[in-house]
Coordinates of C-alpha atoms in Angstrom, one line a residue:
Chain A
M1 CA 9.8 4.4 -24.7
A2 CA 7.9 2.6 -22.0
R3 CA 11.1 2.1 -20.2
L4 CA 11.9 5.8 -20.4
I5 CA 8.5 6.8 -19.0
N6 CA 8.6 4.4 -16.1
N7 CA 12.2 5.0 -15.2
R8 CA 12.9 6.8 -11.9
W9 CA 15.9 8.7 -13.3
A10 CA 13.7 9.9 -16.2
E11 CA 11.2 11.2 -13.6
L12 CA 13.9 13.0 -11.7
A13 CA 15.4 14.4 -14.9
L14 CA 12.0 15.7 -16.0
V15 CA 11.4 17.5 -12.7
T16 CA 14.9 18.9 -12.5
G17 CA 14.7 20.0 -16.2
L18 CA 11.4 21.8 -15.6
I19 CA 12.6 23.6 -12.5
V20 CA 15.9 24.8 -14.1
L21 CA 14.2 25.7 -17.4
A22 CA 11.5 27.7 -15.6
G23 CA 14.1 29.3 -13.4
L24 CA 16.0 30.5 -16.4
L25 CA 13.0 31.9 -18.2
L26 CA 11.0 33.6 -15.4
P27 CA 11.1 37.3 -16.0
S28 CA 10.5 39.0 -12.7
N29 CA 10.2 38.7 -8.9
Y30 CA 6.5 38.2 -9.1
Y31 CA 6.9 35.1 -11.3
F32 CA 9.7 33.8 -9.1
R33 CA 7.3 34.1 -6.1
V34 CA 4.6 32.2 -7.9
G35 CA 7.2 29.6 -9.0
A36 CA 8.5 29.2 -5.5
L37 CA 4.9 28.8 -4.2
V38 CA 4.3 26.0 -6.8
L39 CA 7.5 24.2 -5.7
I40 CA 6.8 24.6 -2.0
S41 CA 3.2 23.3 -2.4
A42 CA 4.6 20.4 -4.5
I43 CA 6.7 19.3 -1.6
A44 CA 3.6 18.8 0.6
A45 CA 1.7 17.3 -2.3
V46 CA 4.5 14.7 -2.9
G47 CA 4.3 13.7 0.8
L48 CA 0.5 13.5 0.7
N49 CA 0.7 11.5 -2.5
L50 CA 2.7 8.8 -0.6
L51 CA -0.2 8.6 1.9
L52 CA -3.2 9.2 -0.4
G53 CA -2.0 8.1 -3.9
F54 CA 0.2 5.1 -3.0
A55 CA -1.1 3.8 0.4
G56 CA -4.7 4.9 -0.3
Q57 CA -5.3 6.6 3.1
V58 CA -7.2 9.8 3.1
S59 CA -6.1 12.8 5.1
L60 CA -8.2 16.0 5.2
G61 CA -6.0 17.6 7.8
H62 CA -2.6 17.8 6.3
A63 CA -2.6 21.6 6.4
G64 CA -2.3 21.1 10.1
F65 CA 1.2 19.9 9.6
V66 CA 1.9 22.7 7.2
G67 CA 0.8 25.1 10.0
I68 CA 3.1 23.4 12.5
G69 CA 6.1 23.7 10.1
A70 CA 5.2 27.4 9.4
Y71 CA 4.9 28.4 13.0
A72 CA 8.0 26.4 14.0
V73 CA 10.1 28.9 12.0
A74 CA 8.1 31.8 13.3
L75 CA 7.9 30.9 17.0
L76 CA 11.1 29.2 17.8
P77 CA 13.5 31.9 16.6
T78 CA 11.3 34.8 17.9
H79 CA 10.7 33.5 21.4
W80 CA 13.5 31.1 22.1
G81 CA 16.3 32.2 19.8
V82 CA 16.5 28.9 18.0
P83 CA 18.3 29.3 14.6
T84 CA 15.9 29.2 11.7
L85 CA 17.5 26.2 10.1
A86 CA 17.3 24.2 13.3
S87 CA 13.7 25.3 13.7
I88 CA 12.8 23.8 10.3
F89 CA 14.1 20.4 11.5
L90 CA 12.5 20.7 14.9
G91 CA 9.1 21.5 13.3
A92 CA 9.5 18.5 11.0
A93 CA 10.5 16.2 13.8
F94 CA 7.5 17.4 15.9
S95 CA 5.1 16.8 13.0
G96 CA 6.5 13.4 12.4
V97 CA 6.3 12.3 16.0
L98 CA 2.8 13.8 16.4
A99 CA 1.6 12.0 13.3
L100 CA 3.1 8.7 14.5
A101 CA 1.4 9.1 17.9
I102 CA -2.0 10.2 16.5
G103 CA -1.7 7.9 13.5
R104 CA -2.0 4.6 15.4
P105 CA -5.6 5.1 16.6
I106 CA -6.7 7.2 13.7
L107 CA -5.4 5.0 10.9
R108 CA -7.5 2.0 12.2
L109 CA -10.4 3.9 10.7
K110 CA -11.3 3.5 7.1
G111 CA -12.7 5.7 4.4
H112 CA -15.1 8.4 5.6
F113 CA -14.2 7.8 9.3
L114 CA -10.5 8.3 8.6
A115 CA -11.3 11.4 6.6
V116 CA -13.3 12.9 9.4
A117 CA -10.7 12.1 12.1
T118 CA -7.9 13.7 10.1
L119 CA -10.2 16.7 9.4
G120 CA -10.5 17.1 13.2
L121 CA -6.7 17.0 13.6
G122 CA -6.2 19.8 11.1
I123 CA -9.0 21.9 12.6
L124 CA -7.5 21.3 16.1
V125 CA -4.1 22.7 15.0
A126 CA -5.7 25.8 13.4
M127 CA -7.7 26.4 16.6
V128 CA -4.6 26.2 18.8
L129 CA -2.7 28.6 16.5
T130 CA -5.6 31.0 16.6
N131 CA -6.3 30.9 20.3
E132 CA -2.8 30.9 21.8
A133 CA -2.7 34.6 20.8
R134 CA -0.1 35.5 23.4
I135 CA 2.7 33.6 21.5
T136 CA 1.2 33.1 18.1
G137 CA -0.3 36.5 17.5
G138 CA -3.8 35.0 17.2
P139 CA -5.8 35.4 13.9
D140 CA -3.6 38.3 12.8
G141 CA -0.6 36.0 12.7
M142 CA 3.0 37.0 13.3
P143 CA 6.1 38.0 11.4
V144 CA 8.7 35.3 10.5
P145 CA 12.4 36.2 11.0
R146 CA 14.3 35.9 7.8
L147 CA 16.6 33.0 7.2
E148 CA 20.3 34.0 7.4
L149 CA 22.8 32.0 5.5
L150 CA 26.5 32.9 5.7
G151 CA 25.7 36.3 7.0
T152 CA 23.2 37.3 4.3
R153 CA 19.4 37.5 4.8
I154 CA 17.6 35.5 2.2
R155 CA 14.5 37.3 1.1
A156 CA 14.6 37.5 -2.7
P157 CA 11.9 35.3 -4.3
E158 CA 14.5 34.1 -6.8
A159 CA 16.6 32.7 -4.0
W160 CA 13.6 31.0 -2.5
Y161 CA 12.7 29.6 -5.9
W162 CA 16.0 27.7 -6.1
I163 CA 15.9 26.6 -2.5
A164 CA 12.4 25.3 -2.9
G165 CA 13.4 23.6 -6.2
G166 CA 16.4 21.9 -4.5
T167 CA 14.2 20.8 -1.6
L168 CA 11.6 19.4 -3.9
I169 CA 14.1 17.3 -5.9
I170 CA 15.5 15.9 -2.6
S171 CA 11.9 15.2 -1.5
I172 CA 11.2 13.3 -4.7
V173 CA 14.5 11.3 -4.4
F174 CA 13.5 10.2 -0.8
A175 CA 10.0 9.3 -2.0
Q176 CA 11.4 7.2 -4.8
N177 CA 13.8 5.5 -2.4
L178 CA 10.9 4.6 -0.1
L179 CA 8.6 3.4 -2.9
N180 CA 11.4 1.3 -4.3
S181 CA 11.9 -0.6 -1.0
S182 CA 10.2 -3.2 1.2
T183 CA 8.3 -0.5 3.1
G184 CA 7.2 1.1 -0.2
R185 CA 5.9 -2.2 -1.6
A186 CA 4.1 -2.8 1.7
L187 CA 2.3 0.5 1.6
R188 CA 1.3 0.1 -2.0
A189 CA 0.1 -3.5 -1.3
L190 CA -2.2 -2.5 1.6
H191 CA -3.9 0.0 -0.8
D192 CA -5.2 -2.9 -2.9
S193 CA -5.8 -5.6 -0.4
E194 CA -5.2 -5.3 3.4
V195 CA -6.2 -8.9 3.8
A196 CA -3.5 -10.1 1.4
A197 CA -1.0 -7.6 2.8
R198 CA -1.5 -9.0 6.3
A199 CA -1.3 -12.6 5.1
A200 CA 2.0 -11.7 3.5
G201 CA 3.3 -10.6 7.0
I202 CA 2.8 -6.9 6.6
N203 CA 2.0 -5.1 9.8
V204 CA -0.6 -2.8 8.3
A205 CA -0.9 -0.5 11.3
R206 CA 2.8 0.1 11.5
V207 CA 3.2 0.8 7.8
K208 CA 0.3 3.2 7.7
G209 CA 1.8 5.0 10.7
I210 CA 5.1 5.3 9.0
V211 CA 3.7 6.7 5.8
F212 CA 1.4 9.1 7.7
S213 CA 4.4 10.3 9.7
I214 CA 6.6 10.8 6.6
S215 CA 3.9 12.7 4.8
A216 CA 3.5 14.9 7.9
V217 CA 7.3 15.7 7.7
Y218 CA 6.9 16.7 4.1
A219 CA 4.0 19.0 4.9
S220 CA 5.9 20.5 7.8
I221 CA 9.0 21.3 5.7
S222 CA 6.7 22.8 3.0
G223 CA 5.1 25.0 5.7
S224 CA 8.4 26.2 7.0
L225 CA 9.6 27.2 3.5
L226 CA 6.2 28.9 2.9
A227 CA 6.5 31.0 6.1
L228 CA 10.1 32.0 5.2
L229 CA 9.1 33.0 1.7
N230 CA 6.2 35.1 2.9
G231 CA 7.9 36.6 5.9
H232 CA 4.5 36.6 7.7
I233 CA 2.2 33.8 8.8
T234 CA -1.4 33.5 9.9
P235 CA -3.4 30.5 11.2
D236 CA -5.0 30.3 7.8
T237 CA -2.0 28.2 6.7
A238 CA -3.5 25.3 8.7
S239 CA -7.0 25.9 7.5
F240 CA -9.4 23.2 6.2
L241 CA -9.4 24.9 2.8
N242 CA -5.6 24.4 2.5
S243 CA -6.0 20.8 3.4
I244 CA -8.5 20.4 0.6
E245 CA -6.3 22.2 -1.8
L246 CA -3.5 19.7 -1.0
V247 CA -5.8 16.8 -1.7
T248 CA -6.9 18.4 -4.9
M249 CA -3.3 18.9 -6.1
V250 CA -2.7 15.1 -5.5
V251 CA -5.9 14.0 -7.2
L252 CA -5.7 16.4 -10.1
G253 CA -2.0 15.7 -10.9
G254 CA -2.5 12.0 -10.5
M255 CA -2.6 9.7 -7.5
G256 CA 0.5 7.6 -7.4
S257 CA 2.5 9.9 -9.7
L258 CA 5.2 12.0 -8.1
V259 CA 5.5 14.2 -11.2
G260 CA 1.8 14.5 -11.0
S261 CA 2.1 16.2 -7.6
L262 CA 4.2 18.9 -9.2
V263 CA 1.8 19.3 -12.0
G264 CA -1.2 19.4 -9.6
A265 CA 0.5 22.0 -7.5
A266 CA 1.3 24.1 -10.6
V267 CA -2.3 24.0 -11.8
L268 CA -3.7 25.0 -8.4
V269 CA -1.2 27.8 -7.7
I270 CA -0.9 29.3 -11.2
L271 CA -4.5 29.0 -12.4
P272 CA -6.0 31.3 -9.8
Q273 CA -3.3 33.9 -10.5
A274 CA -3.9 33.6 -14.2
L275 CA -7.7 33.8 -13.8
T276 CA -7.7 37.1 -11.8
V277 CA -8.2 39.0 -15.0
F278 CA -11.8 37.6 -15.0
H279 CA -12.5 39.3 -11.7
E280 CA -15.7 38.0 -10.1
Y281 CA -15.8 35.0 -12.5
E282 CA -12.4 33.7 -11.2
H283 CA -13.7 31.1 -8.9
L284 CA -16.4 29.9 -11.3
L285 CA -13.8 29.3 -14.0
L286 CA -11.4 27.6 -11.5
G287 CA -14.1 25.3 -10.3
S288 CA -15.2 24.5 -13.9
F289 CA -11.7 23.8 -14.9
I290 CA -11.1 21.3 -12.1
I291 CA -14.4 19.6 -12.8
A292 CA -13.5 19.3 -16.5
I293 CA -10.1 17.8 -15.6
M294 CA -11.7 15.2 -13.3
I295 CA -14.3 14.3 -16.0
F296 CA -11.9 14.0 -19.0
L297 CA -8.7 13.0 -17.2
R298 CA -10.1 10.8 -14.5
D299 CA -6.9 9.2 -13.4
G300 CA -5.3 12.6 -13.0
I301 CA -3.3 14.7 -15.5
V302 CA 0.0 12.8 -15.5
P303 CA -1.2 9.2 -15.4
T304 CA -3.7 9.9 -18.2
L305 CA -1.1 11.5 -20.4
R306 CA 1.4 8.8 -19.7
K307 CA -1.2 6.1 -20.7
A308 CA -2.1 7.9 -23.9
L309 CA 1.6 8.3 -24.8
L310 CA 2.4 4.6 -24.1
E311 CA -0.5 3.4 -26.2
R312 CA 0.2 5.7 -29.1
K313 CA 4.0 5.4 -29.3
A314 CA 4.7 1.8 -28.7
P315 CA 1.9 -0.7 -28.2
E316 CA 4.4 -3.6 -28.7
D317 CA 7.0 -2.8 -26.1
R318 CA 4.6 -2.4 -23.2
V319 CA 5.5 -5.7 -21.6
Chain B
M1 CA -5.4 -37.4 19.8
S2 CA -1.7 -36.7 19.6
L3 CA -1.9 -32.9 19.7
L4 CA 1.5 -32.5 21.1
N5 CA 3.1 -34.6 18.4
P6 CA 6.4 -32.9 17.7
I7 CA 6.3 -33.8 14.1
S8 CA 3.0 -32.1 13.4
L9 CA 3.6 -28.6 12.0
L10 CA 0.0 -27.5 12.2
S11 CA -2.6 -28.9 14.5
V12 CA -6.1 -27.7 14.8
S13 CA -8.2 -29.0 17.7
N14 CA -11.9 -28.7 18.3
I15 CA -12.0 -25.3 16.5
G16 CA -15.2 -23.5 16.0
I17 CA -16.9 -20.1 15.1
S18 CA -20.4 -19.1 14.5
F19 CA -22.0 -16.2 12.7
G20 CA -25.4 -15.0 13.8
G21 CA -26.1 -18.2 15.7
I22 CA -25.1 -20.4 12.8
H23 CA -22.1 -22.7 13.4
A24 CA -20.0 -22.0 10.4
V25 CA -17.2 -24.3 11.7
D26 CA -17.8 -26.5 14.6
G27 CA -15.5 -28.9 16.4
V28 CA -13.0 -29.5 13.6
T29 CA -9.8 -31.3 14.6
F30 CA -6.9 -32.4 12.4
E31 CA -3.1 -32.2 12.2
T32 CA -0.6 -32.3 9.4
S33 CA 3.2 -32.4 9.2
A34 CA 6.0 -31.3 6.9
G35 CA 5.8 -32.7 3.4
Q36 CA 2.2 -33.8 3.7
I37 CA -0.6 -32.7 1.5
F38 CA -3.8 -32.4 3.6
S39 CA -7.0 -31.7 1.7
I40 CA -10.3 -30.3 2.9
I41 CA -13.3 -31.0 0.7
G42 CA -17.0 -30.6 1.1
P43 CA -20.0 -29.0 -0.6
N44 CA -20.3 -25.2 -1.1
G45 CA -21.0 -23.5 2.2
A46 CA -19.5 -26.4 4.2
G47 CA -17.1 -24.0 6.0
K48 CA -13.9 -24.7 4.1
T49 CA -12.9 -21.1 3.6
T50 CA -14.0 -20.1 7.1
L51 CA -11.7 -22.9 8.4
F52 CA -8.9 -21.3 6.4
N53 CA -9.7 -17.9 7.8
L54 CA -9.6 -19.3 11.3
I55 CA -6.2 -21.0 10.8
S56 CA -4.6 -18.0 9.1
G57 CA -5.9 -15.5 11.8
V58 CA -8.4 -13.6 9.7
Y59 CA -11.1 -14.7 12.1
R60 CA -10.5 -15.5 15.8
A61 CA -11.9 -18.8 16.9
E62 CA -14.6 -18.9 19.5
S63 CA -13.5 -22.3 20.7
G64 CA -10.6 -24.6 20.2
I65 CA -6.9 -24.1 19.6
V66 CA -4.6 -23.7 16.6
M67 CA -1.0 -24.8 17.1
L68 CA 1.9 -23.9 14.8
G69 CA 5.1 -25.9 15.4
G70 CA 4.0 -26.5 19.0
E71 CA 3.0 -22.9 19.7
D72 CA -0.5 -21.9 20.5
V73 CA -1.3 -19.2 17.9
S74 CA -5.1 -19.1 18.2
T75 CA -5.1 -15.4 19.1
L76 CA -2.4 -14.1 16.8
P77 CA -3.1 -11.8 13.9
P78 CA -2.4 -12.9 10.3
E79 CA 0.9 -10.9 10.0
A80 CA 2.3 -12.7 13.1
L81 CA 1.3 -16.1 11.6
A82 CA 3.1 -15.1 8.4
A83 CA 6.2 -14.4 10.4
R84 CA 6.0 -17.9 11.8
G85 CA 6.0 -19.5 8.4
L86 CA 2.3 -19.7 7.4
A87 CA 1.3 -18.5 3.9
R88 CA -2.0 -18.7 2.1
T89 CA -3.8 -18.0 -1.1
F90 CA -7.3 -16.7 -1.5
Q91 CA -10.4 -18.2 -3.2
N92 CA -11.6 -14.8 -4.4
L93 CA -8.4 -13.4 -5.7
Q94 CA -6.6 -10.9 -3.4
I95 CA -4.1 -9.4 -5.9
F96 CA -2.3 -6.1 -5.6
F97 CA -3.8 -4.9 -8.9
R98 CA -1.9 -1.6 -9.2
M99 CA 1.5 -3.4 -8.9
S100 CA 3.3 -5.4 -11.5
A101 CA 3.4 -9.2 -11.4
L102 CA 7.0 -9.1 -10.2
E103 CA 6.2 -6.6 -7.4
N104 CA 3.2 -8.8 -6.2
V105 CA 5.6 -11.7 -5.7
M106 CA 8.2 -9.4 -4.1
V107 CA 5.6 -8.4 -1.5
G108 CA 5.4 -12.1 -0.6
A109 CA 9.0 -11.9 0.6
H110 CA 8.1 -9.2 3.1
V111 CA 8.7 -11.3 6.2
H112 CA 12.3 -11.8 5.2
E113 CA 13.1 -8.2 4.6
K114 CA 14.4 -5.7 7.2
R115 CA 11.9 -3.3 8.8
R116 CA 14.1 -0.2 8.6
A117 CA 11.9 2.5 7.1
L118 CA 14.7 5.1 7.6
S119 CA 17.3 3.3 5.7
H120 CA 14.6 2.6 3.0
L121 CA 13.9 6.4 2.9
F122 CA 17.6 7.2 2.6
G123 CA 18.1 4.5 0.0
L124 CA 21.1 3.0 1.7
P125 CA 23.2 0.4 -0.1
S126 CA 21.7 -2.3 2.2
T127 CA 18.3 -1.5 0.7
A128 CA 19.5 -1.9 -2.8
R129 CA 21.1 -5.2 -1.9
E130 CA 17.9 -6.4 -0.2
N131 CA 15.9 -5.3 -3.3
R132 CA 18.2 -7.3 -5.6
G133 CA 17.8 -10.4 -3.4
T134 CA 14.1 -10.2 -3.3
R135 CA 13.8 -9.5 -7.0
D136 CA 16.0 -12.4 -8.0
A137 CA 14.0 -14.8 -5.8
A138 CA 10.7 -13.4 -7.2
M139 CA 11.9 -13.8 -10.8
A140 CA 12.8 -17.5 -10.1
L141 CA 9.3 -18.0 -8.7
L142 CA 7.6 -16.4 -11.7
E143 CA 9.6 -18.6 -13.9
R144 CA 8.6 -21.7 -11.9
L145 CA 5.0 -20.8 -12.2
H146 CA 5.3 -20.1 -16.0
L147 CA 4.8 -16.4 -15.5
A148 CA 8.2 -15.2 -16.6
G149 CA 6.6 -13.6 -19.7
V150 CA 4.4 -11.2 -17.7
T151 CA 7.0 -10.1 -15.1
N152 CA 6.7 -6.4 -15.6
R153 CA 3.0 -6.4 -16.7
S154 CA 0.5 -4.7 -14.3
A155 CA -1.3 -7.4 -12.3
G156 CA -4.5 -5.8 -13.3
S157 CA -4.0 -6.9 -16.9
L158 CA -3.4 -10.6 -16.3
S159 CA -5.8 -13.4 -17.0
Y160 CA -7.6 -15.3 -14.3
G161 CA -5.4 -18.4 -14.6
Q162 CA -2.3 -16.3 -14.4
L163 CA -3.6 -14.5 -11.3
K164 CA -4.3 -17.9 -9.6
R165 CA -0.6 -18.8 -10.3
L166 CA 0.6 -15.4 -9.2
E167 CA -1.1 -15.9 -5.8
I168 CA 0.8 -19.2 -5.4
A169 CA 4.0 -17.5 -6.4
R170 CA 3.4 -14.7 -3.9
A171 CA 2.7 -17.2 -1.1
L172 CA 5.8 -19.2 -2.0
A173 CA 8.0 -16.1 -1.9
S174 CA 7.7 -16.2 1.9
R175 CA 9.4 -19.6 1.8
P176 CA 6.6 -21.0 4.1
K177 CA 6.6 -24.0 6.3
I178 CA 2.8 -24.3 5.9
L179 CA 1.0 -23.3 2.8
L180 CA -2.8 -23.0 2.7
L181 CA -4.2 -23.2 -0.8
D182 CA -7.8 -22.1 -1.2
E183 CA -9.1 -23.6 -4.5
P184 CA -5.9 -23.0 -6.5
A185 CA -7.3 -24.7 -9.6
A186 CA -10.8 -23.1 -9.6
G187 CA -11.5 -21.7 -13.0
C188 CA -8.4 -23.1 -14.6
N189 CA -8.4 -25.3 -17.7
P190 CA -7.2 -28.9 -17.6
T191 CA -3.6 -28.0 -18.7
E192 CA -3.4 -25.3 -16.1
T193 CA -4.8 -27.6 -13.4
A194 CA -2.2 -30.2 -14.3
E195 CA 0.5 -27.6 -13.9
I196 CA -0.8 -26.5 -10.5
D197 CA -1.1 -30.2 -9.5
E198 CA 2.6 -30.7 -10.4
I199 CA 3.7 -27.6 -8.5
I200 CA 1.8 -28.6 -5.3
V201 CA 3.4 -32.0 -5.3
E202 CA 6.8 -30.4 -5.9
V203 CA 6.4 -27.9 -3.1
A204 CA 5.3 -30.7 -0.7
K205 CA 8.3 -32.7 -1.6
S206 CA 10.5 -29.8 -0.6
G207 CA 9.2 -30.2 3.0
V208 CA 6.3 -27.8 3.1
A209 CA 3.0 -28.9 4.8
I210 CA 0.2 -28.1 2.4
V211 CA -3.4 -27.7 3.3
L212 CA -5.6 -27.7 0.2
V213 CA -9.2 -26.7 -0.3
E214 CA -10.3 -27.8 -3.8
H215 CA -13.3 -28.8 -5.7
D216 CA -11.4 -30.7 -8.4
M217 CA -11.8 -34.3 -7.0
K218 CA -9.3 -35.8 -9.5
L219 CA -6.6 -33.3 -8.3
V220 CA -7.5 -33.9 -4.6
M221 CA -7.6 -37.6 -4.7
G222 CA -4.5 -37.8 -6.9
V223 CA -2.1 -35.7 -4.7
S224 CA -3.4 -35.9 -1.1
D225 CA -2.0 -37.8 1.8
R226 CA -5.0 -37.2 4.0
V227 CA -8.5 -35.9 3.2
L228 CA -11.0 -34.2 5.5
V229 CA -14.6 -34.0 4.5
L230 CA -16.6 -31.1 5.9
T231 CA -20.4 -30.7 5.8
Q232 CA -22.2 -27.8 7.4
G233 CA -19.1 -26.9 9.4
R234 CA -18.6 -30.3 11.0
M235 CA -16.2 -33.1 10.2
L236 CA -17.8 -36.0 8.3
I237 CA -14.7 -38.1 8.0
E238 CA -10.9 -37.8 7.9
G239 CA -8.7 -40.4 6.3
T240 CA -6.7 -41.4 3.2
P241 CA -8.2 -40.7 -0.2
E242 CA -9.2 -44.3 -0.5
E243 CA -10.9 -44.4 2.9
V244 CA -12.8 -41.2 2.1
T245 CA -13.9 -42.2 -1.4
N246 CA -15.3 -45.5 -0.2
A247 CA -17.0 -44.2 3.0
P248 CA -20.8 -44.6 2.8
E249 CA -21.4 -41.4 4.7
V250 CA -19.5 -39.4 2.2
I251 CA -21.5 -40.8 -0.7
E252 CA -24.6 -40.0 1.2
A253 CA -23.5 -36.5 1.9
Y254 CA -23.2 -35.9 -1.7
L255 CA -26.8 -36.9 -2.1
G256 CA -26.1 -40.3 -3.5
T257 CA -24.6 -38.9 -6.6
G258 CA -21.2 -40.3 -5.5
L259 CA -17.9 -38.6 -5.7
P260 CA -16.9 -39.3 -9.2
T261 CA -19.4 -37.0 -10.8
M262 CA -17.8 -34.1 -9.0
E263 CA -15.0 -34.4 -11.5
A264 CA -17.2 -32.5 -13.9
S265 CA -17.5 -29.7 -11.4
H266 CA -14.3 -28.0 -12.6
D267 CA -15.1 -26.1 -15.7

């Protein structure tokens, strides 16, 4: 049992199973849209989890990279005729390089200082997107040209659900690969003790820069998919509130759990939709629910459940 | 002073650092070579751990030079020293508590692994091969330090004695030329101390230069080739265990209680 719960293939099978099962059961376009939003958010959350959950480095500005990815698929095809698919990759590459460049000086900072510096980064991106109205459309945003594959325009939420699902699975495979490597061990090690990590020969600044950059690429791809799903984009995508939402997804689902990122994304996307029936009490209930989770499932939803399951099922094969 | 002695792997000359006007380490000089066990003893607060932090690059010395294999490494950061064959353990445990015992030791092999984040991300066959090699070597070390039974347990769930040995296993995973051990037997029972004793001698025999800080006098005097006594950051004496044990200034430094009573200090 313990082996099954910790196995990477089990993790992957679980996520794939959930995506396929939900995909077969969802009744209408509205549900497919919400489902696609969950999966797209989960991609960014998985990336942020590498940084926050595994390497222990806070970022309050990741929506900035989501914004870059989103505007890449809006701006590049509209103004310069770049194909949408290429725009996704260009946006991701730009986000990755930007994170690498900015990461070096920022990631020297610790705790609150790092949080504030990344916060500034996110706000900076949102401001540029808002103020460069001539090409970005300003606060009103701009339309996003639809993705064309094999001559057909992809706009059905159902299609985007499956595209997002496939991308999420690939994202998780890459994250697992990384974690199960020398670089992955290094980034988890520096979370617990930077002194010991350095003594073991780990270049802490380099590893932090790498994981910051990878998580930025994840956020950027998530942003591109979001823009293509919605068909319209505003600078709000890069807002501070969205950065906080991403952090909440990671913490709620479970820091250091890739499945947890999907669960966290599902809670934060679906719950507000479900709570709209309560009208003005919606936010009150959402906030209370999050507080309750953090009090009763302090390690996050998935790690707490996993621990409970391990302890109940097989206390003797935990070794 | 034969500082350019080609045999000496590690040589420290006239090294010093002060914190808030207090000389924590002041004018310490010694050298040691492959296969030797060099011990540093002294009362609490004598500057032993500070000296370790200076040698391993955690602190930068205000004066003096540290040479590793003939190269001046005084200004290098810890990771650069690790790449040059220096490994250490910590007095106050520095364990990766969220990782398994096996993973902790695997991190120790970092200096021998390729730095190719992209091939790690894509999970290329070379990464799998590298992982297998690192894992096998780490398993062997866990076995050697009697930790094979806890291989996949989270490090956070291990006992103090096990964590002490886990730190040694992690340090050995880098296949070091110089190994700094900061109180490896502190808090261990006599059986565990004897095991650690045995491992230290064995590692030295394989050609590693060992620098040992330890309170357990029986262990120190039993295994050391040379002993350096520190008090208040300064060198009191350096010599063979016999010379040090019989030196009047050492007996005096321990307030006339003599060295033998310190045997009781490991509990």
